[in-house]
Structures are given as C-alpha cells and as structure tokens.
Short mmCIF file of C-alpha atoms in Angstrom, two decimals:
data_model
loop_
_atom_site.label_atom_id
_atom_site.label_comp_id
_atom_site.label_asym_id
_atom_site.label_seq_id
_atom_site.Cartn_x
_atom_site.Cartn_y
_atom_site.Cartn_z
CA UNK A 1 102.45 46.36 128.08
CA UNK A 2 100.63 49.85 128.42
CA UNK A 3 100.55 51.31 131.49
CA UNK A 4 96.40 51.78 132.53
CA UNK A 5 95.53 54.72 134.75
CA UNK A 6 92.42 54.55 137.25
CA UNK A 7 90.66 57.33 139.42
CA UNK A 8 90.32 55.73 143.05
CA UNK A 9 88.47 57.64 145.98
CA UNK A 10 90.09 57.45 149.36
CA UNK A 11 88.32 58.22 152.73
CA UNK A 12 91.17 59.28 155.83
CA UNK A 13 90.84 61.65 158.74
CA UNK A 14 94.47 61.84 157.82
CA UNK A 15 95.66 62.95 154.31
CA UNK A 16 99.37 63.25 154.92
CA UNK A 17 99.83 59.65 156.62
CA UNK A 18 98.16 58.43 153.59
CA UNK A 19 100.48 60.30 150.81
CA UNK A 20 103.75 59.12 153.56
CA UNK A 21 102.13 55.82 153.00
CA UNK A 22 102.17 55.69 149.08
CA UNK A 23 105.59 56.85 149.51
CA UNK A 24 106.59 53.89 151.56
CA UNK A 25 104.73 51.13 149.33
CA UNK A 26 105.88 53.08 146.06
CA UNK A 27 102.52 54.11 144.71
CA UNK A 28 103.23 57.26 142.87
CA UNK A 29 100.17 59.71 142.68
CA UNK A 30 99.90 61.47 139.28
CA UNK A 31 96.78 63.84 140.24
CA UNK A 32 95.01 64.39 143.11
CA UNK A 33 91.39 66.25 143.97
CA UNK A 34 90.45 67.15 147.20
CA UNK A 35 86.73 66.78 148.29
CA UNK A 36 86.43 67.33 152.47
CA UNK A 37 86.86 64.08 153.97
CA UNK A 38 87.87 62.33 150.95
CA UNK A 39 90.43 62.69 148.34
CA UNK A 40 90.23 61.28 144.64
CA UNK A 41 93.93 60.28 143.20
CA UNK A 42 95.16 59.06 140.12
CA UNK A 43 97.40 56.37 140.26
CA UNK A 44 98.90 53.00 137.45
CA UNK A 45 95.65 50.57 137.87
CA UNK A 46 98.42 47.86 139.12
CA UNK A 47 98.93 49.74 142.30
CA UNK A 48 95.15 49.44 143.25
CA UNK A 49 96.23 46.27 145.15
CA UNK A 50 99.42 48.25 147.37
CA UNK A 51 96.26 50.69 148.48
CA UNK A 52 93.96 48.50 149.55
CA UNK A 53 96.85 46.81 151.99
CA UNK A 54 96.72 50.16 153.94
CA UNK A 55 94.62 49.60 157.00
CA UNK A 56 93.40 52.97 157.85
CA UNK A 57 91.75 53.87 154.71
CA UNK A 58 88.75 52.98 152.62
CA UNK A 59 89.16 53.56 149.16
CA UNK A 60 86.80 52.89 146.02
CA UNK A 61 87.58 52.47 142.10
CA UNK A 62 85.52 55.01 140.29
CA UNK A 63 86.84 55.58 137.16
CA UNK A 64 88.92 53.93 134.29
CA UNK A 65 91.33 55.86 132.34
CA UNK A 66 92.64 55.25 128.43
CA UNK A 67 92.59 51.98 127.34
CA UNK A 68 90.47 50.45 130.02
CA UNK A 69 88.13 53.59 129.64
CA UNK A 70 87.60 52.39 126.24
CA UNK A 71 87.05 48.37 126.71
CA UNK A 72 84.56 49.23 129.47
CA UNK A 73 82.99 51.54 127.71
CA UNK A 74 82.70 48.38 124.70
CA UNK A 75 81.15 46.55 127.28
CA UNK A 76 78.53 48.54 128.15
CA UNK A 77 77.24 49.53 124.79
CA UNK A 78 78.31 46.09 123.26
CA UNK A 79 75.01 45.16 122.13
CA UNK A 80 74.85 48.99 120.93
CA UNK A 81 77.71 48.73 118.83
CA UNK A 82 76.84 45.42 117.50
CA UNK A 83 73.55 46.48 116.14
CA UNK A 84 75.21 48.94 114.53
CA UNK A 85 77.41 47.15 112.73
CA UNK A 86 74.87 44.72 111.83
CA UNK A 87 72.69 47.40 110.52
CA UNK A 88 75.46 48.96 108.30
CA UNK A 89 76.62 45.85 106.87
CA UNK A 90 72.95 45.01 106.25
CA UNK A 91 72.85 48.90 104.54
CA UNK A 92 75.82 48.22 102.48
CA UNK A 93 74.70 44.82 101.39
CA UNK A 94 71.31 46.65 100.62
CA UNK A 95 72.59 49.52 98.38
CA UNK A 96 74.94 46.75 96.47
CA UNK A 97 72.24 44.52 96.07
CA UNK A 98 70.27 43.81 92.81
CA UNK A 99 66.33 42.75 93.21
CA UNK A 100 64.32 43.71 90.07
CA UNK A 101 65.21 44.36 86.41
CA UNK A 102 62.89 46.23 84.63
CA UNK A 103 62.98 46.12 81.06
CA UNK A 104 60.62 49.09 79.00
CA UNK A 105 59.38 48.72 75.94
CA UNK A 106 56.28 48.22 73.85
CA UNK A 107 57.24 44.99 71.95
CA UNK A 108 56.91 41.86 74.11
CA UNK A 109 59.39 40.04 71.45
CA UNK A 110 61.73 42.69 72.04
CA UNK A 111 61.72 42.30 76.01
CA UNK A 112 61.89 38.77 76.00
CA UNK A 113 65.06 38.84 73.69
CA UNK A 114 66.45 41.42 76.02
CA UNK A 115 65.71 39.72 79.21
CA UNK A 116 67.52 36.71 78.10
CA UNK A 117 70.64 38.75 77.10
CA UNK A 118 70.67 40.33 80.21
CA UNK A 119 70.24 36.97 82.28
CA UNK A 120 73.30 35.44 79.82
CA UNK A 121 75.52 38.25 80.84
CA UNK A 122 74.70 38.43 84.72
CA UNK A 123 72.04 41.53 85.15
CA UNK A 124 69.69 39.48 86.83
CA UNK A 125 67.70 39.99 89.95
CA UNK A 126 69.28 38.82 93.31
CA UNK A 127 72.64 39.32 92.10
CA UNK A 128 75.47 42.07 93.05
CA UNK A 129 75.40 45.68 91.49
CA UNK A 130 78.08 45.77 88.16
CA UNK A 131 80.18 48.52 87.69
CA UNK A 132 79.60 51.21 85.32
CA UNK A 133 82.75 49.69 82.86
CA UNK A 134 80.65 46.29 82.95
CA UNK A 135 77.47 47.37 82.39
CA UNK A 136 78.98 49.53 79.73
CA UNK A 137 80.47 46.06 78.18
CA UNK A 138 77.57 44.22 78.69
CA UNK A 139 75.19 47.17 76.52
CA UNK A 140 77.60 46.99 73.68
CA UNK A 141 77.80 43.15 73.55
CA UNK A 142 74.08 42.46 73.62
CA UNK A 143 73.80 45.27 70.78
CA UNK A 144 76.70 43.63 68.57
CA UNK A 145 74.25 40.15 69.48
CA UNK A 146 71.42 41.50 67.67
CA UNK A 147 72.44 44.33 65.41
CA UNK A 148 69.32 43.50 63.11
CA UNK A 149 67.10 43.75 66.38
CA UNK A 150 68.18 47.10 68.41
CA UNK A 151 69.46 50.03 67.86
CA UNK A 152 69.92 51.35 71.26
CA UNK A 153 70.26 50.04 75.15
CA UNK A 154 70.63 51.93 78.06
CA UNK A 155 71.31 50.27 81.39
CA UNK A 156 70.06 52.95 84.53
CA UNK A 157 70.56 51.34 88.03
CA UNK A 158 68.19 53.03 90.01
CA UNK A 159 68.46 51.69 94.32
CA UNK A 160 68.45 47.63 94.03
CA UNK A 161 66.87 47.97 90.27
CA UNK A 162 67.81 47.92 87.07
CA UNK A 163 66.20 49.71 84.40
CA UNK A 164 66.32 49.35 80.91
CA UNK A 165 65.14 51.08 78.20
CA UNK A 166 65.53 49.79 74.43
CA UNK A 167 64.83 51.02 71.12
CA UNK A 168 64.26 48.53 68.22
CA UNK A 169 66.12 48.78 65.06
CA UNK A 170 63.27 49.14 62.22
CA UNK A 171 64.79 48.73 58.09
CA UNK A 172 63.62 51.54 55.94
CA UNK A 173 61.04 50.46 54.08
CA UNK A 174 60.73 51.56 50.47
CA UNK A 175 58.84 54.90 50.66
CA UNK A 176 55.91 55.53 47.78
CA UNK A 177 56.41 58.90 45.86
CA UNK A 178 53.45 60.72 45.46
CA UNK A 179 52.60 60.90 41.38
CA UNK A 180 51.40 64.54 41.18
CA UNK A 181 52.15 67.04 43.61
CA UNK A 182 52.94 71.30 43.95
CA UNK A 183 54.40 72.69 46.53
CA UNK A 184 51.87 75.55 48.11
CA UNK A 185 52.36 78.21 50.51
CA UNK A 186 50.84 77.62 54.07
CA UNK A 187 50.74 81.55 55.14
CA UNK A 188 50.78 85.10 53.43
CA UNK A 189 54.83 86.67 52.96
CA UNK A 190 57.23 87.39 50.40
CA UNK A 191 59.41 84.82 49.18
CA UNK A 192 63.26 85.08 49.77
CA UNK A 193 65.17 82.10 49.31
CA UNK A 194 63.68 79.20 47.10
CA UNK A 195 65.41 75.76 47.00
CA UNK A 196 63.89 73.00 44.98
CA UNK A 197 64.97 69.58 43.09
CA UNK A 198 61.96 68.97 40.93
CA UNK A 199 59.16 70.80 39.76
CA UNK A 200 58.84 74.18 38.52
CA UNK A 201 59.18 77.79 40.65
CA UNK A 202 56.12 79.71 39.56
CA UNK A 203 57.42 83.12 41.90
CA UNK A 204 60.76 84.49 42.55
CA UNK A 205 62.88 86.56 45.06
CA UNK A 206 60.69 89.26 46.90
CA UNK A 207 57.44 88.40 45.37
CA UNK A 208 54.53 88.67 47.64
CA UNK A 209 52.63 85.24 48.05
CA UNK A 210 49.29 84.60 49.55
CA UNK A 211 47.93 81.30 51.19
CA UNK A 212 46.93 78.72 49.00
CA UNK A 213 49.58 79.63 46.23
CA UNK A 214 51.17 77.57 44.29
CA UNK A 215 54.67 78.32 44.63
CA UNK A 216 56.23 75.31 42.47
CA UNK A 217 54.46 73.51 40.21
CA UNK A 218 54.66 69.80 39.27
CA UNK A 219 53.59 70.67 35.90
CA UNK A 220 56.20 70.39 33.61
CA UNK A 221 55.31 72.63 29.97
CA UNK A 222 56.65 74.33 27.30
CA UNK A 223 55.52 76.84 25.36
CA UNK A 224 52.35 76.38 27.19
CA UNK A 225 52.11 73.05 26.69
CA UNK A 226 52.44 70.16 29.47
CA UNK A 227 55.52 68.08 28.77
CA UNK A 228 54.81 66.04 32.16
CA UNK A 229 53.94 66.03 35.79
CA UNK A 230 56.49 65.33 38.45
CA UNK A 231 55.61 65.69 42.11
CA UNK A 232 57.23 68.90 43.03
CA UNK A 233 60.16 69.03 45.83
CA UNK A 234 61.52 71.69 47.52
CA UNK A 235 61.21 74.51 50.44
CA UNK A 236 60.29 77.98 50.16
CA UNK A 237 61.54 80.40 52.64
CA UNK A 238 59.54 83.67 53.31
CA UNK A 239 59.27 86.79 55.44
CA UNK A 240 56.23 86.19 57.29
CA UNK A 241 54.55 88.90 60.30
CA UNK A 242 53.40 88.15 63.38
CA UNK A 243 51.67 90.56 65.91
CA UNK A 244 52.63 88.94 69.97
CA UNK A 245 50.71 90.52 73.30
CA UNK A 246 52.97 89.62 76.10
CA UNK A 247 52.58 91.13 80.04
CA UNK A 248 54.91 91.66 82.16
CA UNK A 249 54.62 92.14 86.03
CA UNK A 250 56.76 95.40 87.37
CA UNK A 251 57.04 93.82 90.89
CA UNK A 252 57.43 90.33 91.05
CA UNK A 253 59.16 87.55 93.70
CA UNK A 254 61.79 85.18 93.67
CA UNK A 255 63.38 82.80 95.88
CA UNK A 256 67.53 82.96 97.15
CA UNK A 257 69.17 80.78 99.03
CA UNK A 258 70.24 82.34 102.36
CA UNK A 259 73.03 79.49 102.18
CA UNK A 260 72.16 77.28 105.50
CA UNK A 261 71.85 73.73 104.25
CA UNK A 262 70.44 70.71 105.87
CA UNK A 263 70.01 67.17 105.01
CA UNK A 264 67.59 64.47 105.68
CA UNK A 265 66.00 60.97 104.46
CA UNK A 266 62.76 60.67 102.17
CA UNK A 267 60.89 57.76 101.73
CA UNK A 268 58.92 57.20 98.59
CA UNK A 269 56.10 54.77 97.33
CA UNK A 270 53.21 54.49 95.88
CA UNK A 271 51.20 55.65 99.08
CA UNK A 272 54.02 57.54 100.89
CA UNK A 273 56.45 60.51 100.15
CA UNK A 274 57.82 62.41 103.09
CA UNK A 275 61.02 62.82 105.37
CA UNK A 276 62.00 60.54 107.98
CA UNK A 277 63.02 63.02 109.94
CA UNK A 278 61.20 66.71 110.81
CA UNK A 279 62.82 69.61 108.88
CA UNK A 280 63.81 72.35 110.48
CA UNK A 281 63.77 74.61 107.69
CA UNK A 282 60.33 76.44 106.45
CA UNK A 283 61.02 77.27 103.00
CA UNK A 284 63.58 75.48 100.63
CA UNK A 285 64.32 73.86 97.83
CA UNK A 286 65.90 70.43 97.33
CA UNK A 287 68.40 68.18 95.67
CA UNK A 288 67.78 64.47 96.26
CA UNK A 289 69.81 61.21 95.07
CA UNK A 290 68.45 57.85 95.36
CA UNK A 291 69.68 55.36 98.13
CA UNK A 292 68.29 52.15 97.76
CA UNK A 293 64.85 50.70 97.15
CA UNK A 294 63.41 48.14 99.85
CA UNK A 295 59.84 46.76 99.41
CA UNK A 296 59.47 48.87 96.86
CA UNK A 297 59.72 51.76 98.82
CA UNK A 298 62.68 54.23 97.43
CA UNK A 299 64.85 55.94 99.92
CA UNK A 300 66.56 59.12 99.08
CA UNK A 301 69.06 61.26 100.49
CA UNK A 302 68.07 65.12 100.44
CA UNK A 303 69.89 68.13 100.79
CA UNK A 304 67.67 70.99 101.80
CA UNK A 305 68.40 74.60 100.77
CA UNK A 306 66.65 77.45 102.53
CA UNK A 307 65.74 80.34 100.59
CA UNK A 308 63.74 83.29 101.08
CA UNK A 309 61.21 85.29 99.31
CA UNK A 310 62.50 88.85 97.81
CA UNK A 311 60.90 91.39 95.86
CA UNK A 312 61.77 92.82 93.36
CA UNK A 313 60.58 95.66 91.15
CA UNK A 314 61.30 96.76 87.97
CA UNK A 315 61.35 99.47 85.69
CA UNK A 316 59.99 100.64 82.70
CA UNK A 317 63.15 100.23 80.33
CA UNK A 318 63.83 96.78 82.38
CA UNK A 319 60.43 95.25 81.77
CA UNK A 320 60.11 96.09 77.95
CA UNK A 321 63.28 94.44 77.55
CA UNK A 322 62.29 91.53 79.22
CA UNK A 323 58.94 91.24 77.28
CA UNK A 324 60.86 91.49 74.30
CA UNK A 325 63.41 88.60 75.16
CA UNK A 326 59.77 86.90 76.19
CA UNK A 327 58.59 87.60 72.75
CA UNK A 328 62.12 85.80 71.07
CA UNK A 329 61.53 82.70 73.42
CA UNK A 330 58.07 82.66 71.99
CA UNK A 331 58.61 83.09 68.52
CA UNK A 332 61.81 81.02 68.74
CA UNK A 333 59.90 77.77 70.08
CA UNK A 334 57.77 77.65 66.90
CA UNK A 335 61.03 77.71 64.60
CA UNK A 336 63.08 75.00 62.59
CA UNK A 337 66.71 74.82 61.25
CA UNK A 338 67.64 77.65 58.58
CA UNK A 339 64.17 79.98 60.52
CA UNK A 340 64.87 82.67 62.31
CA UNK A 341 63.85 86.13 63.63
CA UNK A 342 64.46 89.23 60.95
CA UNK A 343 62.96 92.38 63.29
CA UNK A 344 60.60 93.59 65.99
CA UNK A 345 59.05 96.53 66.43
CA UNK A 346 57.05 97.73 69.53
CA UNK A 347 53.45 98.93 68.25
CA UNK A 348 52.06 99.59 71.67
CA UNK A 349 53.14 99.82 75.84
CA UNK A 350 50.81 100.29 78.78
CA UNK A 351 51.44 100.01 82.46
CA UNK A 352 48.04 99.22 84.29
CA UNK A 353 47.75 97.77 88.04
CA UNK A 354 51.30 97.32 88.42
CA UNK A 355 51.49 95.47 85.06
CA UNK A 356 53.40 96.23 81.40
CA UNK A 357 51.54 95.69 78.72
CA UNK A 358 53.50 95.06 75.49
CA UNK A 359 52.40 94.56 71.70
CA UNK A 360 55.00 94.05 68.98
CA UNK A 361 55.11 92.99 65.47
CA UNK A 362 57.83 90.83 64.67
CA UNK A 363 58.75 89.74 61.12
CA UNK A 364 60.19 85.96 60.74
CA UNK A 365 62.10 84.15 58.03
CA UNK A 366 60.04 81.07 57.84
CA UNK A 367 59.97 78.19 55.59
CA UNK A 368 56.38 78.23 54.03
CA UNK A 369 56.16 75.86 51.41
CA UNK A 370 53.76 72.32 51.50
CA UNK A 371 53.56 69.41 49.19
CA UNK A 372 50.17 68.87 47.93
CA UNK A 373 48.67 66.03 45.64
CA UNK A 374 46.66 67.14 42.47
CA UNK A 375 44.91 65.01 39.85
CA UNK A 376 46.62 65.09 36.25
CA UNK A 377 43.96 65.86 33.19
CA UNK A 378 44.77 62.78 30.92
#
C-alpha cells in the first residue's frame, strides 16, 4: 500500500513536549513550519490517530498530500471533470459523425443513380466517417458500376458532410464537317510556320498577311481551273505586334509576418462568420481547417498570423523590370500551346507622382488562322 502524507496544524504552549511526544508514540515528523503559537508538520496520514491521543494539544488536518491530494481534488471538481469528458466524447462522436450527403450535379437522373450507389455502399447520412482507403474503394466501384454513365467521382468530406461532385460520361457524337470552308487570318502579321491537312496554302514563310485573308483555300484547281472544294484544315502561325501601357507604383506596401501566431475557433453560417473567442492580434492573416458542421453551422480551427505593414520603394531599373515581367504575365494569359513571346522593346518611360509609366511593343508568335464557310459557284 502507498504510504499518504498529510499537513496537520498543531496548537501547544509547548513545542518540545510535543516533538518528545511523537518520539514516544513513534510518529516521525518529515517537515515542520513554525507559525507563533502553532506549528504545521508533516507526518504518514495513518499517524493522524497517535496525535490526536495527545491530551495537551489541538491539532487540525489541513492539507492532503500525493495520492489523497489527487482523489480529493476528483471530488471536488467531479462534476467538472465529468462534463468534460462528456463534452469530448460528444466532440469526438461529432467530428466522426456523418449527417448530410450532398450530391452536385445538374442532371437529376444522374444524382439519383449516384445517391443509390452511395446508400448501397454505406455513404449515407447518420452513419460513421469512412476512411480515405474506403472512400477511395467505394469511388472506383460505383464508376466500374456505371462506366457508360460517369466518367468521374470525387468524394470530399467536409465536417459531418459528404460532398460529391460527378461528371457524366457523354459518347462522341458523330461531328458534321463543314462542306466549304478557308482558313482566314483573324489579325495583321507575317506568316511563319504553316501546318495544314487539307486545302490549299495561298501565302508562304515571311509573307505579310492582313485581316480578312485568305490564307488556305478550300478551293482545289489546276491550271486555273477548280478541280473541287474541300473545307480547308489547318493553323497558321504568325508574328503579330502588340503595343501594352502598364504603371507601376515606386513606393508601394506589403504585409510580413512578424512570426507570433495565435489560434482560435470560427463559426460559420449563413447569417454568422466570426471567432468564438476575441483576437488579440490587430492585423493578420489566416489559415483555417474545418472542424465539424453542427446545425449547419461550420466550425473551423484558425491559426492567426500577425504581420505588419512595410514600405517599400523602388527604383528606376527595379520598376521597369517589374513592368516588363507585368507585361509577359499579360501577354502570356492570352496565349495557347506552340504561342509564345518573340521580343519587347520599351518605346516610352515616365515617372509622374511617384508612379512609372511604361509603354512597350512586344511582338508575339501567335496562331492566326480561322475556318470560315463559303458558298461553292455550281
């Protein structure tokens, strides 16, 4: 059995007949405090009894030690503690809990044929979260089900919902060639690189083409005559020009992280999106991960970053190179595969109010060519 240690306070007009008395009834003293006319000792809790035989004292228990300590202190706070672990086994059961599933997608068919594939293989409402291997099972075997009907499934568990998003497999249908067509240039430029599989090229490399140009024909002829009309396939890559304005600030803010983070809880519905708690930081940014959902409201777990505002100047060198790299990000959004940038050159720079302004012309390699319908002369 382990030994239990107790604080007792004695009151004697006498302190060394009491300590001659524990030393007669064998109750060793492990600490002792002295407070005027009372004394506070230390002693095994099974030796409380041997004091209180001693006539000419009064003492008082006034404080468990160790294990006691701890099953008194259970006591006290019982309903505390039991609360507690009510409340997290009621959290746990929450965030491992299923109570919607959500399926998305514009075909009613399609959602009720998913909806029962999902309730065959156990994502249902009211039912326990799967893993990610199962739900990873459960996608492929409901796609191998109906490999006519989908083409793709994904599974997102979002708090106590699932959501699913499908996309529906549609055949090819047979496509209906055009009878007549050219291909015609959409912009001025000079061609570089044509690649066609029907139809004739009417210009070749480094020719200078103008809008509206016919660049291959679907007229088929021979020694000036027409043999036949084809519709005309193919793309037509050109140097094209472009003149971009960008501006670009000399002395501009951003936000850094100082590095103190704090977290906190954010609740989020339809009517409602704040913390549960007060921040305590004035400025920061945040990264948040979903909880659990309850009554459709979605609980979130933040972490709060605090930054600061800096400024930050630039200059001249610094800021034409950033509007050029501004320039590339604009020109570059606008391309497709095989398109790309050939050169820029900087036509005109002006600083005014604490601002660069920046024109340059900027040559692309674009493809130009569109198909275009005509009406054969029988």
């Amino acid at each position: 059995m382990i030994d239990s240690y107790i604080w007792v306070e004695v009151k004697t007009t006498n302190k060394e007949r009491f300590f001659l008395k524990c030393q007669e009834i064998q109750v060793f003293i492990y600490d002792v405090v002295y407070e005027n006319q009372k004394i506070k000792v230390k002693i095994l809790e099974k030796d409380l009894k041997k004091l209180k035989k001693i006539w000419f004292i009064k003492i008082k228990k006034i404080q468990n030690l160790g294990w006691n300590a701890l099953k008194e202190k259970v006591h006290t706070y019982h309903i505390y503690l039991i609360s507690l672990l009510i409340g997290l086994v009621f959290l746990y059961i929450l965030s491992h809990i299923i109570l919607s599933v959500e399926v998305i997608h514009s075909n009613q068919d399609i959602r009720f044929l998913v909806t029962n594939a999902l309730n065959e293989k156990g994502i249902r409402k009211n039912t326990w979260k799967k893993d990610y291997q199962e739900i990873e099972k459960i996608k492929q075997e409901i796609l191998d089900m109906y490999p006519d009907d989908l083409e793709w499934l994904e599974i997102e568990t979002k708090g106590m919902k699932y959501i699913v998003r499908v996309e529906e497999r549609k055949l090819e249908e047979e496509k209906n060639e055009p009878g007549a067509c050219n291909v015609v240039a959409m912009k001025d430029g000079i061609v570089k690189e044509m690649i066609y599989s029907s139809g004739e090229a009417v210009y070749k490399r480094n020719d200078s083409v103008k809008k509206g140009d016919i660049l291959i024909s679907g007229t088929i002829k021979k020694d000036e005559e027409t043999k036949k009309t084809v519709c005309a396939t193919g793309s037509v890559y050109a140097e094209v020009w472009y003149e971009v304005r960008v501006s670009i600030p000399l002395t501009y803010e951003i936000q850094e992280k100082t590095g103190k983070v704090r977290w906190n809880i954010k609740a989020k519905n339809n009517g409602f999106n704040d913390f549960l708690f007060k921040s305590r930081l004035k400025n920061y940014e945040e990264d948040a991960s979903s909880l659990f959902t309850l009554f459709g409201t979605e609980f979130l777990f933040v972490k709060q970053y605090e930054t600061t505002v800096k400024e930050v100047t630039m200059d001249e060198n610094e800021a034409l190179e950033k509007a050029l790299k501004e320039v590339d990000e604009k020109i570059s959004l606008t391309l497709e595969e095989k398109e790309e940038i050939i050169a820029k050159k900087v036509l005109k720079k002006e600083v005014n109010n604490s601002t660069m302004n920046v024109e340059v012309f900027v040559s692309v390699l674009e493809q130009i060519g569109e198909r275009q319908e005509f009406v054969t002369q029988e």
